[in-house]
Structures are given as C-alpha cells and as structure tokens.
Coordinates of C-alpha atoms and ligand atoms in Angstrom, one line a residue:
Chain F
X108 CA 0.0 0.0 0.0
X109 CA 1.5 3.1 -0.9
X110 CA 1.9 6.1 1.6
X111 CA 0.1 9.2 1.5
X112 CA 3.2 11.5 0.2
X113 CA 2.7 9.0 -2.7
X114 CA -0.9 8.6 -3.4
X115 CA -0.9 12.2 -3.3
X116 CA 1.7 12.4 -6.1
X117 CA -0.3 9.9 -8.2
X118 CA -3.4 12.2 -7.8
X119 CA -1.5 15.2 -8.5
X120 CA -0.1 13.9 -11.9
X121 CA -3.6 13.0 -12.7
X122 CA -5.0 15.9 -11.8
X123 CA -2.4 18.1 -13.6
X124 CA -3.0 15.6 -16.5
X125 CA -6.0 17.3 -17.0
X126 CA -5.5 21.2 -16.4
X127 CA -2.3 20.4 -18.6
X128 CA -4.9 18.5 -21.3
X129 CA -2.4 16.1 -20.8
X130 CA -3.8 12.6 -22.2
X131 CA -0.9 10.6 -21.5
X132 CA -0.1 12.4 -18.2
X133 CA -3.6 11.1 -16.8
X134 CA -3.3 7.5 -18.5
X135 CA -0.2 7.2 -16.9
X136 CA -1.2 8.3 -13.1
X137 CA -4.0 6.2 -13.8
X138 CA -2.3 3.0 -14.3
X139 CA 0.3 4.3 -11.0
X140 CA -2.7 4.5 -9.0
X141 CA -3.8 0.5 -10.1
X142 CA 0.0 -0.2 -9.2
X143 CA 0.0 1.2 -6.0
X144 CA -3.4 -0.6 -5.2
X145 CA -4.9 2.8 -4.6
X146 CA -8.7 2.9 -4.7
X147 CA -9.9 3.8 -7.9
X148 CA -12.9 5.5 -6.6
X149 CA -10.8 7.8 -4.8
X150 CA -8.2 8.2 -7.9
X151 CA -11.1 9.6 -10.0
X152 CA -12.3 12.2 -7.7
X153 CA -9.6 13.4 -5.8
X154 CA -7.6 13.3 -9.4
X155 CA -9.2 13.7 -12.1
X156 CA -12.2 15.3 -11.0
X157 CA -10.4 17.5 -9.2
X158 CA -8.3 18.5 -12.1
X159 CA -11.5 19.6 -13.8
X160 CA -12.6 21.8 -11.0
X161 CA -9.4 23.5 -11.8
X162 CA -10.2 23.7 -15.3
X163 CA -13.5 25.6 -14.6
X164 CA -11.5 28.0 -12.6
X165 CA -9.0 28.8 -15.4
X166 CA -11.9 28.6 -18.1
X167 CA -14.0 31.4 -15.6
X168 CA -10.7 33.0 -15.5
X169 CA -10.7 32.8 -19.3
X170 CA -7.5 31.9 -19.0
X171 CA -9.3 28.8 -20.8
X172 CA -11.2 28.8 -24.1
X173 CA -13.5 26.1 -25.4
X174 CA -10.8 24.0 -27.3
X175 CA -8.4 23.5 -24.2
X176 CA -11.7 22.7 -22.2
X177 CA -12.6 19.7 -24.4
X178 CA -9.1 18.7 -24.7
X179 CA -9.3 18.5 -20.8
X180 CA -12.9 16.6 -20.7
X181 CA -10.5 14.3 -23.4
X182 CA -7.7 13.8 -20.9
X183 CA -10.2 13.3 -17.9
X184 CA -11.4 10.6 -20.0
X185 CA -8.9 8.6 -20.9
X186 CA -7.7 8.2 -17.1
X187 CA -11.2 6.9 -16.3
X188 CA -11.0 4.9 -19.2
X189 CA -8.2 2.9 -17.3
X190 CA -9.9 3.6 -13.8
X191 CA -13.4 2.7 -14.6
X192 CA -12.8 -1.1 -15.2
X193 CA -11.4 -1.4 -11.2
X194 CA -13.7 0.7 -9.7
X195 CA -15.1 -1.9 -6.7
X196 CA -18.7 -3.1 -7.5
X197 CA -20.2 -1.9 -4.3
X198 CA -22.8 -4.3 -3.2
X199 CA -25.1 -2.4 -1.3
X200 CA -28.1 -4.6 -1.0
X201 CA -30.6 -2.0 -3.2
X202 CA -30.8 -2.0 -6.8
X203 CA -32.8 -0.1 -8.6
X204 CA -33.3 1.4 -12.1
X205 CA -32.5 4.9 -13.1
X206 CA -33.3 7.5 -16.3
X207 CA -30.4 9.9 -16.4
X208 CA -29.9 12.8 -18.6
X209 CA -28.7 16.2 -19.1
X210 CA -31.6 18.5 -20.1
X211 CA -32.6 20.0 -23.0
X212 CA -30.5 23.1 -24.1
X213 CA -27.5 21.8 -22.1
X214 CA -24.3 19.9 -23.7
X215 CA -22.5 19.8 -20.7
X216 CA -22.2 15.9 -19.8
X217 CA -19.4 15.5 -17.9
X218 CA -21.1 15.7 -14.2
X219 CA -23.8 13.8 -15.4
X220 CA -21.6 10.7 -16.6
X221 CA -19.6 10.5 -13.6
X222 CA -23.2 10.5 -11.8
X223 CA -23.9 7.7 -13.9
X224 CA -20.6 5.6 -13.2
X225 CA -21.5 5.9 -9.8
X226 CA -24.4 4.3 -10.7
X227 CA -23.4 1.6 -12.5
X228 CA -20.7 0.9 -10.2
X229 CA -23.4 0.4 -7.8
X230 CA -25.1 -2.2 -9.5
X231 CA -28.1 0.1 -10.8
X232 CA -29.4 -0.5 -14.2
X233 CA -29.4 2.7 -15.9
X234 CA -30.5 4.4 -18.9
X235 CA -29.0 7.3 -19.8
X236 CA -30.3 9.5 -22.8
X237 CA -27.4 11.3 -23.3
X238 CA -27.3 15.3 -23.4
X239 CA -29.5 18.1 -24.5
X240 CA -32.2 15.7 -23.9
X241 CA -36.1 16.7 -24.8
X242 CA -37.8 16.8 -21.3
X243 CA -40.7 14.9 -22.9
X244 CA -38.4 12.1 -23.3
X245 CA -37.7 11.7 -19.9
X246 CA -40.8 11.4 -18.9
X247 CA -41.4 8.7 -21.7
X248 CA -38.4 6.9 -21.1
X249 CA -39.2 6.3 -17.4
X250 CA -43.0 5.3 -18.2
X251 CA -41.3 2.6 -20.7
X252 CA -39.1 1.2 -18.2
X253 CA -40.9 2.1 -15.0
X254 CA -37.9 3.1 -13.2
X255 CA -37.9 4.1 -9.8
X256 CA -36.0 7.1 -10.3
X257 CA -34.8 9.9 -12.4
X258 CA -32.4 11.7 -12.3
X259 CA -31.6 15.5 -14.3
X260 CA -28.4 17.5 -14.9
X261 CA -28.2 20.6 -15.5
X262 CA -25.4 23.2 -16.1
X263 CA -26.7 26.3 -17.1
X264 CA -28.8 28.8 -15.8
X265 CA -30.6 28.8 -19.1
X266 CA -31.5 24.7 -19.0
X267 CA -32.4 24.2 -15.4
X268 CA -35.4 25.9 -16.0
X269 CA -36.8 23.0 -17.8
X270 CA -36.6 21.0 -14.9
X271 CA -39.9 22.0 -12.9
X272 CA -41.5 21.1 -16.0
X273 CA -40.1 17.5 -16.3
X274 CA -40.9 17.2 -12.6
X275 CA -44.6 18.3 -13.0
X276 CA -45.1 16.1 -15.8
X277 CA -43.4 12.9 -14.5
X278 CA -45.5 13.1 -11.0
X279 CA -48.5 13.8 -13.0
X280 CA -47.8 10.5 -14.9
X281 CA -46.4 8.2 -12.2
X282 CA -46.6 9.8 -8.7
X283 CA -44.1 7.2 -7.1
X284 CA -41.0 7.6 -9.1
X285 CA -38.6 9.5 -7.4
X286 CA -36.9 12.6 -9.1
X287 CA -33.1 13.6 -8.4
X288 CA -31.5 17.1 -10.0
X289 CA -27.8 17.9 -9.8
X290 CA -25.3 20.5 -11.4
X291 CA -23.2 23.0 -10.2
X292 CA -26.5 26.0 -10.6
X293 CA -29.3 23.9 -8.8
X294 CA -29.6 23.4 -5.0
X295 CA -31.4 22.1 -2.4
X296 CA -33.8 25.4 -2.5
X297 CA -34.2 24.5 -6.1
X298 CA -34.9 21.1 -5.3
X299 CA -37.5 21.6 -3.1
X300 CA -39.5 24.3 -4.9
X301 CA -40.0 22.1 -8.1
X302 CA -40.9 19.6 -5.9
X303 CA -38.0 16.9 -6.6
X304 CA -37.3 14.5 -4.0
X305 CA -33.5 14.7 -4.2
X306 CA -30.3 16.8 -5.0
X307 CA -26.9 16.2 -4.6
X308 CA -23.6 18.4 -4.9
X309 CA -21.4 15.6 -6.2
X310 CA -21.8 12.1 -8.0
X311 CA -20.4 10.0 -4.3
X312 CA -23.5 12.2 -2.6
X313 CA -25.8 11.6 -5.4
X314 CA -25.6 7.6 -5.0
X315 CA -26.0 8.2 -1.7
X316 CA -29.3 10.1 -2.1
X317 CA -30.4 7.3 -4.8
X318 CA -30.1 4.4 -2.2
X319 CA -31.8 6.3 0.3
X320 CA -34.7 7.0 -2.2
X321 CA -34.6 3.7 -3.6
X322 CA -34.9 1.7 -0.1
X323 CA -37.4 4.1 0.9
X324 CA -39.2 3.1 -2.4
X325 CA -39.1 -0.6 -1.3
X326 CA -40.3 -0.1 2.0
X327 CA -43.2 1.7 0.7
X328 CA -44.2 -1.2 -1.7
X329 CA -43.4 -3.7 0.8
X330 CA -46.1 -1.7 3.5
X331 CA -48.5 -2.2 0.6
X332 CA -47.7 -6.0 -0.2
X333 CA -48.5 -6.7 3.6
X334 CA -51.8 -5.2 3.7
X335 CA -53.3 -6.8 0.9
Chain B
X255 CA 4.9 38.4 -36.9
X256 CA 7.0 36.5 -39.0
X257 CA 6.2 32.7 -40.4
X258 CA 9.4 32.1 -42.1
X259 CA 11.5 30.4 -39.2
X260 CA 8.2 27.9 -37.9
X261 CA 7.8 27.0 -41.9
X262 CA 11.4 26.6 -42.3
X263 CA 11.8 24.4 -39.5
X264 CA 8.4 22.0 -40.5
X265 CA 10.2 21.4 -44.0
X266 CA 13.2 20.1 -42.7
X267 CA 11.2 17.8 -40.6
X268 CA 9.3 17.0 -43.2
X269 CA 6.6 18.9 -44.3
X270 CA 6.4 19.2 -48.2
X271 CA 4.3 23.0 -48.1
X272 CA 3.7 25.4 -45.0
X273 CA 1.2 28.5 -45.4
X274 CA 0.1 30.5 -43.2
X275 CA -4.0 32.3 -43.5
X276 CA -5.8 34.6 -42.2
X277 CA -8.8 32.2 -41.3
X278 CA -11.0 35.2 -38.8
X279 CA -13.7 35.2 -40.8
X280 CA -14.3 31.7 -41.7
X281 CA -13.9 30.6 -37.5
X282 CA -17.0 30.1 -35.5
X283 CA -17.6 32.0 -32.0
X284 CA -15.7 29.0 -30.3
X285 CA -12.5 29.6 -31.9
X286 CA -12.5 32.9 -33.1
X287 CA -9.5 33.6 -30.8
X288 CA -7.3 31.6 -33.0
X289 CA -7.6 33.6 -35.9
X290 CA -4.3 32.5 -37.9
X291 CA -4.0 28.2 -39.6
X292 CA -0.9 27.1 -40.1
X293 CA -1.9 24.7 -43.4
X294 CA 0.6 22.0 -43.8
X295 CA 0.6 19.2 -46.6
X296 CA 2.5 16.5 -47.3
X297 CA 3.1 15.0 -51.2
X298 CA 1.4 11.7 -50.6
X299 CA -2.0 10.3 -50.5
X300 CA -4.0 10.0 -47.2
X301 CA -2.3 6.4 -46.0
X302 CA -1.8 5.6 -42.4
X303 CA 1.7 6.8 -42.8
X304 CA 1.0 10.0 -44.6
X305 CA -1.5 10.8 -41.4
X306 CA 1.1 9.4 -39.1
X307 CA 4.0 11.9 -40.5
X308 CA 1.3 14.3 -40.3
X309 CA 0.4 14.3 -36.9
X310 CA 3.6 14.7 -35.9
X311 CA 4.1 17.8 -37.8
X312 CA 1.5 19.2 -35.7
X313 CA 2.9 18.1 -32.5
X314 CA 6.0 19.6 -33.4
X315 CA 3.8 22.9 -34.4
X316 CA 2.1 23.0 -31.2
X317 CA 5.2 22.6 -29.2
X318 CA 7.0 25.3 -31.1
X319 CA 3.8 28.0 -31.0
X320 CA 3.7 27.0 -26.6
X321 CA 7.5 27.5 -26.0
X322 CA 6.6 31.1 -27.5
X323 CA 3.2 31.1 -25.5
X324 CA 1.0 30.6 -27.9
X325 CA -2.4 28.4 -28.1
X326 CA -3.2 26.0 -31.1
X327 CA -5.8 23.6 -32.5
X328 CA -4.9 20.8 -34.3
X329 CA -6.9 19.6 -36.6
X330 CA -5.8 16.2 -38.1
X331 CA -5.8 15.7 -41.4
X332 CA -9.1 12.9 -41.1
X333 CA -10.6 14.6 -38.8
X334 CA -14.3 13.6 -40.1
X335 CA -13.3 9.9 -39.1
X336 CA -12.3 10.9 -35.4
X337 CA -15.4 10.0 -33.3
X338 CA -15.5 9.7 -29.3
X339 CA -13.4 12.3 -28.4
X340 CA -14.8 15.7 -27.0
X341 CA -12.1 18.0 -29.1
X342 CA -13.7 16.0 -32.1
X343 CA -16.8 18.4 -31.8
X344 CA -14.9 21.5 -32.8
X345 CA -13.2 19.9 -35.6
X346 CA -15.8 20.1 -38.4
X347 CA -15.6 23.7 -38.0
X348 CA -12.3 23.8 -39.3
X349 CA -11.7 23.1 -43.5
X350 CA -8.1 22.5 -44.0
X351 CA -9.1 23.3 -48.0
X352 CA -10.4 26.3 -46.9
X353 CA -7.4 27.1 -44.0
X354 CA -5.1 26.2 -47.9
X355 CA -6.6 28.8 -49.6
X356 CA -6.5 31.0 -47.7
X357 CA -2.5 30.3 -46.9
X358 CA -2.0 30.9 -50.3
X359 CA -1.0 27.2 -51.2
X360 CA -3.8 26.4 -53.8
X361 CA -7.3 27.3 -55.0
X362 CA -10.4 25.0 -55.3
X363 CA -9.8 23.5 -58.5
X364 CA -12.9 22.0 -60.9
X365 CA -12.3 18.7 -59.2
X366 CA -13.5 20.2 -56.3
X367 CA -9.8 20.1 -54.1
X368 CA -6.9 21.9 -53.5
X369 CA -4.7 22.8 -56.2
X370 CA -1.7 23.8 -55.8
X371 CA 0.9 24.9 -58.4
X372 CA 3.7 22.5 -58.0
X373 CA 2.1 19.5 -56.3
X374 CA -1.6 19.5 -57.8
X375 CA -4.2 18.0 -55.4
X376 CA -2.4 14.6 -54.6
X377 CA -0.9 16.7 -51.3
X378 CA -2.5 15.2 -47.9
X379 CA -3.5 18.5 -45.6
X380 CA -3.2 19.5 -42.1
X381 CA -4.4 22.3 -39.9
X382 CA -3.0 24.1 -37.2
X383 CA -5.0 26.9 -35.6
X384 CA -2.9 29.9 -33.5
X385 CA -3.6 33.0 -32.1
X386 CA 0.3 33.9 -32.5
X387 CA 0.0 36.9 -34.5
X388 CA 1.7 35.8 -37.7
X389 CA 1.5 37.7 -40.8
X390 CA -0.6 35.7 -43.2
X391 CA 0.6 34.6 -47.0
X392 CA -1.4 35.8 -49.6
X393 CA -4.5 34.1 -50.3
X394 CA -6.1 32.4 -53.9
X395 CA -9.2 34.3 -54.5
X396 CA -10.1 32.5 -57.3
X397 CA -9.8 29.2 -59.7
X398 CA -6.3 29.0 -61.9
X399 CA -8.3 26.0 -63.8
X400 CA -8.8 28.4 -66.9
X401 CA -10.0 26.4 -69.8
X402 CA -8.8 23.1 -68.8
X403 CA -11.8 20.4 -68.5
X404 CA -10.2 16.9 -68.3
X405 CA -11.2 16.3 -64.8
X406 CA -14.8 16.8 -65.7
X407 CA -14.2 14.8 -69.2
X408 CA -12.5 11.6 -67.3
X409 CA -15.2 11.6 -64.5
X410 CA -16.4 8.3 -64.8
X411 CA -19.7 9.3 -62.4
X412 CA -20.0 12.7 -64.8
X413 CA -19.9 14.7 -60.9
X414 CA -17.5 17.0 -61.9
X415 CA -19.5 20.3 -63.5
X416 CA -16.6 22.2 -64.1
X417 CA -17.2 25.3 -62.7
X418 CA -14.8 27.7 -61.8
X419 CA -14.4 28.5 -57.9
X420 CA -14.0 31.7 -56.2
X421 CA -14.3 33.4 -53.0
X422 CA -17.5 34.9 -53.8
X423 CA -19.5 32.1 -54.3
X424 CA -17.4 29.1 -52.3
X425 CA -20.9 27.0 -51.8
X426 CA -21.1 26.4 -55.2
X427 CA -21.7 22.5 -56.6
X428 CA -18.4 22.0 -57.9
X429 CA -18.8 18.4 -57.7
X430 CA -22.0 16.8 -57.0
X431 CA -20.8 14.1 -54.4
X432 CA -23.8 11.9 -54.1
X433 CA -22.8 10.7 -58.2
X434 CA -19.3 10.6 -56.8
X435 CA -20.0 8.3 -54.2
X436 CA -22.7 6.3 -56.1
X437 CA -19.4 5.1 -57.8
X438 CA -17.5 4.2 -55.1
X439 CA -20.5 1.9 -54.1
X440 CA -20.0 -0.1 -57.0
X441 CA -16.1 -0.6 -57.3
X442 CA -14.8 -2.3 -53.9
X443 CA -11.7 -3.0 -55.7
X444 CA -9.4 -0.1 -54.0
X445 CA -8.2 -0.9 -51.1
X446 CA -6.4 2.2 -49.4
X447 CA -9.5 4.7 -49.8
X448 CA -12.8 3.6 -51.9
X449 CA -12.2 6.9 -54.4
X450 CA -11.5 6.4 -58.1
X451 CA -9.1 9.3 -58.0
X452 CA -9.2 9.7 -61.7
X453 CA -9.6 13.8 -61.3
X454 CA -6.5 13.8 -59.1
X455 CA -4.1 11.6 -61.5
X456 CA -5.7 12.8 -64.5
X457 CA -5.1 16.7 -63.2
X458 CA -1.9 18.4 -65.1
X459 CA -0.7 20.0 -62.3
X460 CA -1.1 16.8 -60.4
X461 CA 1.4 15.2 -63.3
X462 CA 4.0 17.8 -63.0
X463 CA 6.2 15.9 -60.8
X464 CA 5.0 12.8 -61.1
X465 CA 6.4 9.7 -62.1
X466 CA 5.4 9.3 -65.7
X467 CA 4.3 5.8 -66.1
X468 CA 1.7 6.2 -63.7
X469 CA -0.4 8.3 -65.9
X470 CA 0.5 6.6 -69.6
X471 CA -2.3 6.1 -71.7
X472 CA -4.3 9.0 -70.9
X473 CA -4.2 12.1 -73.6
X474 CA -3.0 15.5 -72.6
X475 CA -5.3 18.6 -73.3
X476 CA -7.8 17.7 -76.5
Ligands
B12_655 C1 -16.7 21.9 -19.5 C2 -17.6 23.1 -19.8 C3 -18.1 23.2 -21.0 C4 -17.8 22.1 -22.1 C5 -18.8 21.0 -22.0 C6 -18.2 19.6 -22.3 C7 -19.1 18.5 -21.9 N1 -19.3 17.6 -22.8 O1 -19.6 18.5 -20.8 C8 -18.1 23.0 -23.4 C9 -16.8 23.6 -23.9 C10 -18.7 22.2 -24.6 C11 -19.0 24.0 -22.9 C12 -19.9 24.7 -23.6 C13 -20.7 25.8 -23.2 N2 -20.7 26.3 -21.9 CO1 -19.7 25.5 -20.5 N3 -18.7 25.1 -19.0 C14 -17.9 24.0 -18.8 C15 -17.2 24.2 -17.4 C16 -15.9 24.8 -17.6 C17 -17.0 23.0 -16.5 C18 -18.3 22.1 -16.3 C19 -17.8 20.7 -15.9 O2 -17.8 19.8 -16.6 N4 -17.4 20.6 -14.6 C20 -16.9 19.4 -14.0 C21 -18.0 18.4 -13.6 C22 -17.3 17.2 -12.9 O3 -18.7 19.0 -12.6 P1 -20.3 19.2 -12.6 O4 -20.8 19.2 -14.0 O5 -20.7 20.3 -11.7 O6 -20.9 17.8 -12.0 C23 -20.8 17.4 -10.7 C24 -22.0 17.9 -9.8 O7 -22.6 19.1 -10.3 C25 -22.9 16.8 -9.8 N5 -23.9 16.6 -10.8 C26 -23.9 16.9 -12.1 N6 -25.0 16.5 -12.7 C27 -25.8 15.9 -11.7 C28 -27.0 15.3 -11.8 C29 -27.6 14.8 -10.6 C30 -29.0 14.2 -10.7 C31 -26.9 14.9 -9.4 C32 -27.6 14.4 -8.2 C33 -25.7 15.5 -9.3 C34 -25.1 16.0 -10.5 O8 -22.0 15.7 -9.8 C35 -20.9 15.9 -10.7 C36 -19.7 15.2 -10.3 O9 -19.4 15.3 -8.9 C37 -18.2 25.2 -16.7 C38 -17.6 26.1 -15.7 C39 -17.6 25.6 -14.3 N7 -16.7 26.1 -13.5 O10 -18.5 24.8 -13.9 C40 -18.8 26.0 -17.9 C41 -20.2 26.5 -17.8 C42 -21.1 25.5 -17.2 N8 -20.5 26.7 -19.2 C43 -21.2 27.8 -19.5 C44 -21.6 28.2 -20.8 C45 -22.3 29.6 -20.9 C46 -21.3 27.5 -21.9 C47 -21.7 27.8 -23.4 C48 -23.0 28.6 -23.6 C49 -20.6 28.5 -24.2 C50 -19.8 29.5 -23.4 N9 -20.1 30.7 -23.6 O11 -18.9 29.1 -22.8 C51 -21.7 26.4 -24.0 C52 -23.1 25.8 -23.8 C53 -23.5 24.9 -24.8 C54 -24.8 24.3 -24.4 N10 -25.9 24.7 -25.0 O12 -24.9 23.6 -23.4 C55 -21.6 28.5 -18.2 C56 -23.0 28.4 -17.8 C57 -23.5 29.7 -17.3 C58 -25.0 29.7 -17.0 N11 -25.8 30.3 -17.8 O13 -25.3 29.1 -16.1 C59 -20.5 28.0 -17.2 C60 -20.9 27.9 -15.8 C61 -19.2 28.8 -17.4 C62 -19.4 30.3 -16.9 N12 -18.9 30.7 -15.8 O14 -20.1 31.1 -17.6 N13 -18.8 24.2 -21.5

C-alpha cells in the first residue's frame, strides 16, 4: 500500500494531467494508482475530477477557451477509461433502475456521466439519454421502463429551468418515481421548490441520495404487499 | 509576426508546403480567438503513414507555438473519421481546404480540391489553428483552372460540373458528391480509400512531378 506522500503524487499527476490537457499524463497516473493498489474510486475524484474543477477555474478566469476545455474533458477521459474497469462493485443490497440525462438546451455531460458511473458501479441499471435531452423524453423513457427514479443534470442557468416542467409532468404521470437534479447551478432550495425528492452536490452524494430513495421506495411497496 | 522560421523548420522535418492564412472570418464564435491556420501538406495520398507523419508535424507545431506562449488547435488531417473524443466536436468547423486557400498554397480546383501549383491535389493536408500573430501569406481568391476540363471529361460518375471556384461564391456545386460516391459503391476493388481518383491523376498539375508511367495512356489537353 503506498503512503500518503505518494498517493498524493499519483493524484497530483492525474489531476495536472487534465489542467495540462495532458492525455498521457492522466493515463499514466491512472495506471500508478492501479500499481500502487490505490482505490480507484478515490483516484477519479480526488484526481481527475479535481483536475476539472481547476479547469473551470482557469476557463472562468478565461484563461481557458473552449478547445483547451474539451481537450481536458479528453484527458479526464482517458484516465477513467483505465480507472473505470477497477472501480469496486459496491454491493449495497438495493438496486434499482435509473433514467439519467442532461436537459434540454444543455451539452454539458461531464457531471452527469460520472453521476452515472457511480451508478453503475453500484449495480443500478441505468438508462442514460445522453445530453441536451427533450424533457418529454424523460418522462417517456421512465413510463417505458418504470424506473424508480430519475435523475436531471443541468449546467446552465438557461436549461435548469426546464426542470420544474419535467418534474410536473413525471409526477402527474407516475406519482411514485422519485426525481433527483444535480449540477453546479441547482440546490437544495431548487430542489424543493419544483418539488423533486432529491439533490446532490457531487456524483459520491448523489448515490448516496439514490439508495436512500430507492430503499425508501421498497419499503413503501413492501407496507403495501402486507396489507393486501 | 513573421512565419518564415516555424515554416522553415516544418520542412526540414518533413513537411512538403507550410502556409500560413488569415482564417478570422471563416472561425465560429468558439474559436474565433485563433484567428491564424498554419496549413501544412504533405506530397502523398492519405495512408496511415502520410496521417502518421502528419500528426507529428503538428505536435511539433504546437510545441513550437507553446514554447513562445502561444495556443493551437490541431486539426488532423481525417478529422471527419475521429469519433468519441470531445475535441472532435470543434473539428468540423475547421476546413483545412479552406485554411489552404486562404494560406495561399492552392485554389479550389474543378475537381472540387486543393490545387496547388507544383504539387496538384495529390498533397494530404493539415491544420494548425494559433492566435500567434503571424502575418498571413497571400491568399487564392479565385480558380487557376482556366480552360482546362479533363477532370470533368474523365469523370467516370459525370460529378465534376466544371465550374470555376471563387471566393465569392465558395458553396457552389463543384462536384455533386452523391454521383461521386454512387461510384465508389460499385467498385470495392481499392483498397487504401474507396475513391476512383481519376480527377486527381488525371489533373496536369497533379502530373507535373509525377512519375510518368503512372499516368500513360491518358491524352494530354484535347
Ligand atoms: C466543461 C464546460 C463546457 C464544455 C462541456 C463539455 C461537456 N461535454 O460537458 C463545453 C466547452 C462544450 C461548454 C460549452 C458551453 N458552456 Co460551459 N462550462 C464548462 C465548465 C468549464 C465545466 C463544467 C464541468 O464539466 N465541470 C466538471 C464536472 C465534474 O462538474 P459538474 O458538471 O458540476 O458535475 C458534478 C456535480 O454538479 C454533480 N452533478 C452533475 N449532474 C448531476 C445530476 C444529478 C442528478 C446529481 C444528483 C448531481 C449532479 O455531480 C458531478 C460530479 O461530482 C463550466 C464552468 C464551471 N466552472 O463549472 C462551464 C459553464 C457550465 N458553461 C457555461 C456556458 C455559458 C457554456 C456555453 C454557452 C458557451 C460558453 N459561452 O462558454 C456552451 C453551452 C452549450 C450548451 N448549449 O450547453 C456557463 C453556464 C452559465 C450559465 N448560464 O449558467 C459555465 C458555468 C461557465 C461560466 N462561468 O459562464 N462548456
């Protein structure tokens, strides 16, 4: 097991990987951080992901343009890429089924994947429609696969507002399914004024939010099962 | 800003041409910033190793344009067959026939690619995007085909229209792809790239320093 003075040195090659759009850099303290036996949970978000905090420093900071941010989101990539494969499958006795997505008007995807890695590292079956995704198709999507829970990004002032809507029309459909929004402008406040059941700040808190929501689900149609 | 050392300096490593254009006007909003393309072609068909030596040009471009603290955009040379990647996205705003032009190292010729005067269109292009203030080369503005039709004669799909491209009007049909393509669904017999390539051999400035035998049997001129 390595020691902290080096696990921090893996992280911070990762890390400066991506501010440095370094693909190689990141692929490299990636594979380290398998070597050392590091967890790759960890490696991801205090490396990588903390890299790309950076970059949205230096981007507000235009200090960064659009191409150096994609060639970041690229370098991110390929050390999860190598990560991904080892991150532990957690087994944490739930599983349920998600509908993920980033919402219409809104390409920015990288939050909402590493939501969904958590995800699937958890076991949950997920469907993810991608980015800039109509809000009628969420609520379709989870009426065709009756998942128990769905789950919106957002990253822009400008898309969030379509998530109230989405909310409205998914409880008016199916009044059990649990809705989830994350991205750096919503909040709790947000949350609970369009009505959805969960937020999260970050993809660990997010999972962590899902299970809650999911057992909470279970009970709920357990209670029912023993009355009939 | 002068060009003349960073072209210099991509020849000896390998680069057949090195242009630099003004591209400003032709960037969208995302890259508007890097106003100057440093077009660089090589004299052989797009094979692995033609893209290889390629890409390595622009590494060396990039590395050369940060050590004077510059930004760049590399756009490879197949960029349209790049999928998965995030930097992909920006690259089909970027024409590297269009970054030639305007780098003064061909014109839009009837066949519907680069020209250029020594090399023809058999060249194998490369874009670098900068916002080092270079001064740009002098752009084509319009066709240098003139008179000469044997691309649109030897066309065996008849998409080649021969018209004459310029500036002002650079959405014209010059070749109507969906005949030129038609054809490559029917012959599977290349193996590199599915394209007849009879407008590229059959060009004369495509011949000009090529081996002869290559092109024997077909007439010059009529
Ligand atoms: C990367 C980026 C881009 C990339 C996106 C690449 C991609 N495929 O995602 C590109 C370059 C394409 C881009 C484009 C644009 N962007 Co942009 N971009 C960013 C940037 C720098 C980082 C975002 C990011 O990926 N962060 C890293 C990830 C890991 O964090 P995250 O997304 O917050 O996700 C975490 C949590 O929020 C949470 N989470 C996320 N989703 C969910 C969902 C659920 C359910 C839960 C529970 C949790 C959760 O978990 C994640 C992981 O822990 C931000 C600036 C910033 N500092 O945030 C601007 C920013 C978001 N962009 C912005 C803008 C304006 C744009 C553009 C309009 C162009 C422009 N002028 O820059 C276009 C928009 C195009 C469109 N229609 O969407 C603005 C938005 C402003 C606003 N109105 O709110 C920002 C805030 C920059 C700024 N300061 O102005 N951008």
């Amino acid at each position: 097991m390595a020691d902290d003075a080096k696990k921090q040195e893996i992280f911070d090659k990762m890390k400066n990987g991506v501010i440095q759009y370094d693909e190689d850099a990141c692929k490299e303290g990636a594979q380290e951080a398998l070597d050392a036996g590091l967890d790759a949970n960890e490696a991801i978000f205090d490396g990588l992901v903390a890299g790309m905090e950076e970059v949205g420093r230096l981007f507000e900071a235009q200090e960064y343009f659009v191409p150096e941010i994609l060639m970041c989101a690229d370098a991110l990539y390929a050390g999860l890429d190598i990560l991904k494969p080892h991150c532990k499958q957690m087994d944490i006795g739930v599983k349920g089924s998600v509908v993920i997505g980033t919402v219409e008007g809104d390409v920015h995807d990288i939050g909402k994947n590493l939501v969904k890695m958590m995800f699937d590292v958890a076991g949950f079956t997920v469907y993810d429609l991608g980015r800039d995704v109509p809000l009628d198709q969420f609520v379709e999507e989870q009426l065709k696969t009756d998942s128990e829970l769905v789950c919106l990004s957002a990253m822009m002032t400008t898309s969030m507002v379509g998530m109230p809507k989405v909310i409205e029309k998914i409880k008016a459909k199916n009044p059990n399914c649990m809705i989830m929004i994350g991205g750096a402008p919503t909040s709790q406040e947000l949350a609970d004024k369009w009505g959805a059941d969960g937020y999260a700040t970050d993809a660990s808190n997010a999972l962590k939010e899902a299970i809650k929501m999911v057992s909470f689900l279970k009970k709920l149609r357990d209670e029912k099962l023993a009355k009939k | 800003m002068d060009s003349e050392q960073l072209k210099a300096y991509l020849k000896t490593e390998g680069a057949t041409i090195v242009g630099v254009g003004d591209l400003t006007r032709f960037l969208a909003k995302e890259i508007t910033h890097l106003g100057r393309g440093i077009s660089l072609a090589i004299n052989k068909g797009l094979t692995q190793d033609a893209i290889e030596r390629l890409l390595k040009l622009q590494r060396l471009t990039e590395a050369w344009l940060k050590d004077r603290g510059f930004r760049s955009l590399s756009v490879p040379p197949d960029s349209d067959r790049i999928k998965g990647k995030y930097i992909a996205r920006l690259y089909h705003l970027v024409s590297h026939k269009t970054a030639a032009t305007c780098a003064g190292l061909g014109w839009i010729g009837k066949n519907g690619l680069v020209i250029n005067s020594d090399y023809g269109s058999k060249l194998s292009w490369a874009t670098v995007l900068t916002d080092a203030p270079f001064w740009p080369d002098s752009p084509y503005m319009e066709s240098k085909c003139g008179d000469c039709d044997l691309c649109v004669k030897y066309c065996p799909s008849g998409a080649v229209q021969g018209l004459l491209w310029s500036r002002q009007a650079p959405e014209a049909e010059i070749v109507v792809y969906k005949r030129c393509l038609s054809l490559k669904k029917k012959r599977h017999v290349f193996e590199e790239k599915p394209n007849c390539g009879l407008c590229v051999t059959i060009c004369p400035y495509s011949r000009k320093k090529q081996v002869k035998a290559k092109v024997r049997g077909v007439k010059t001129g009529s």
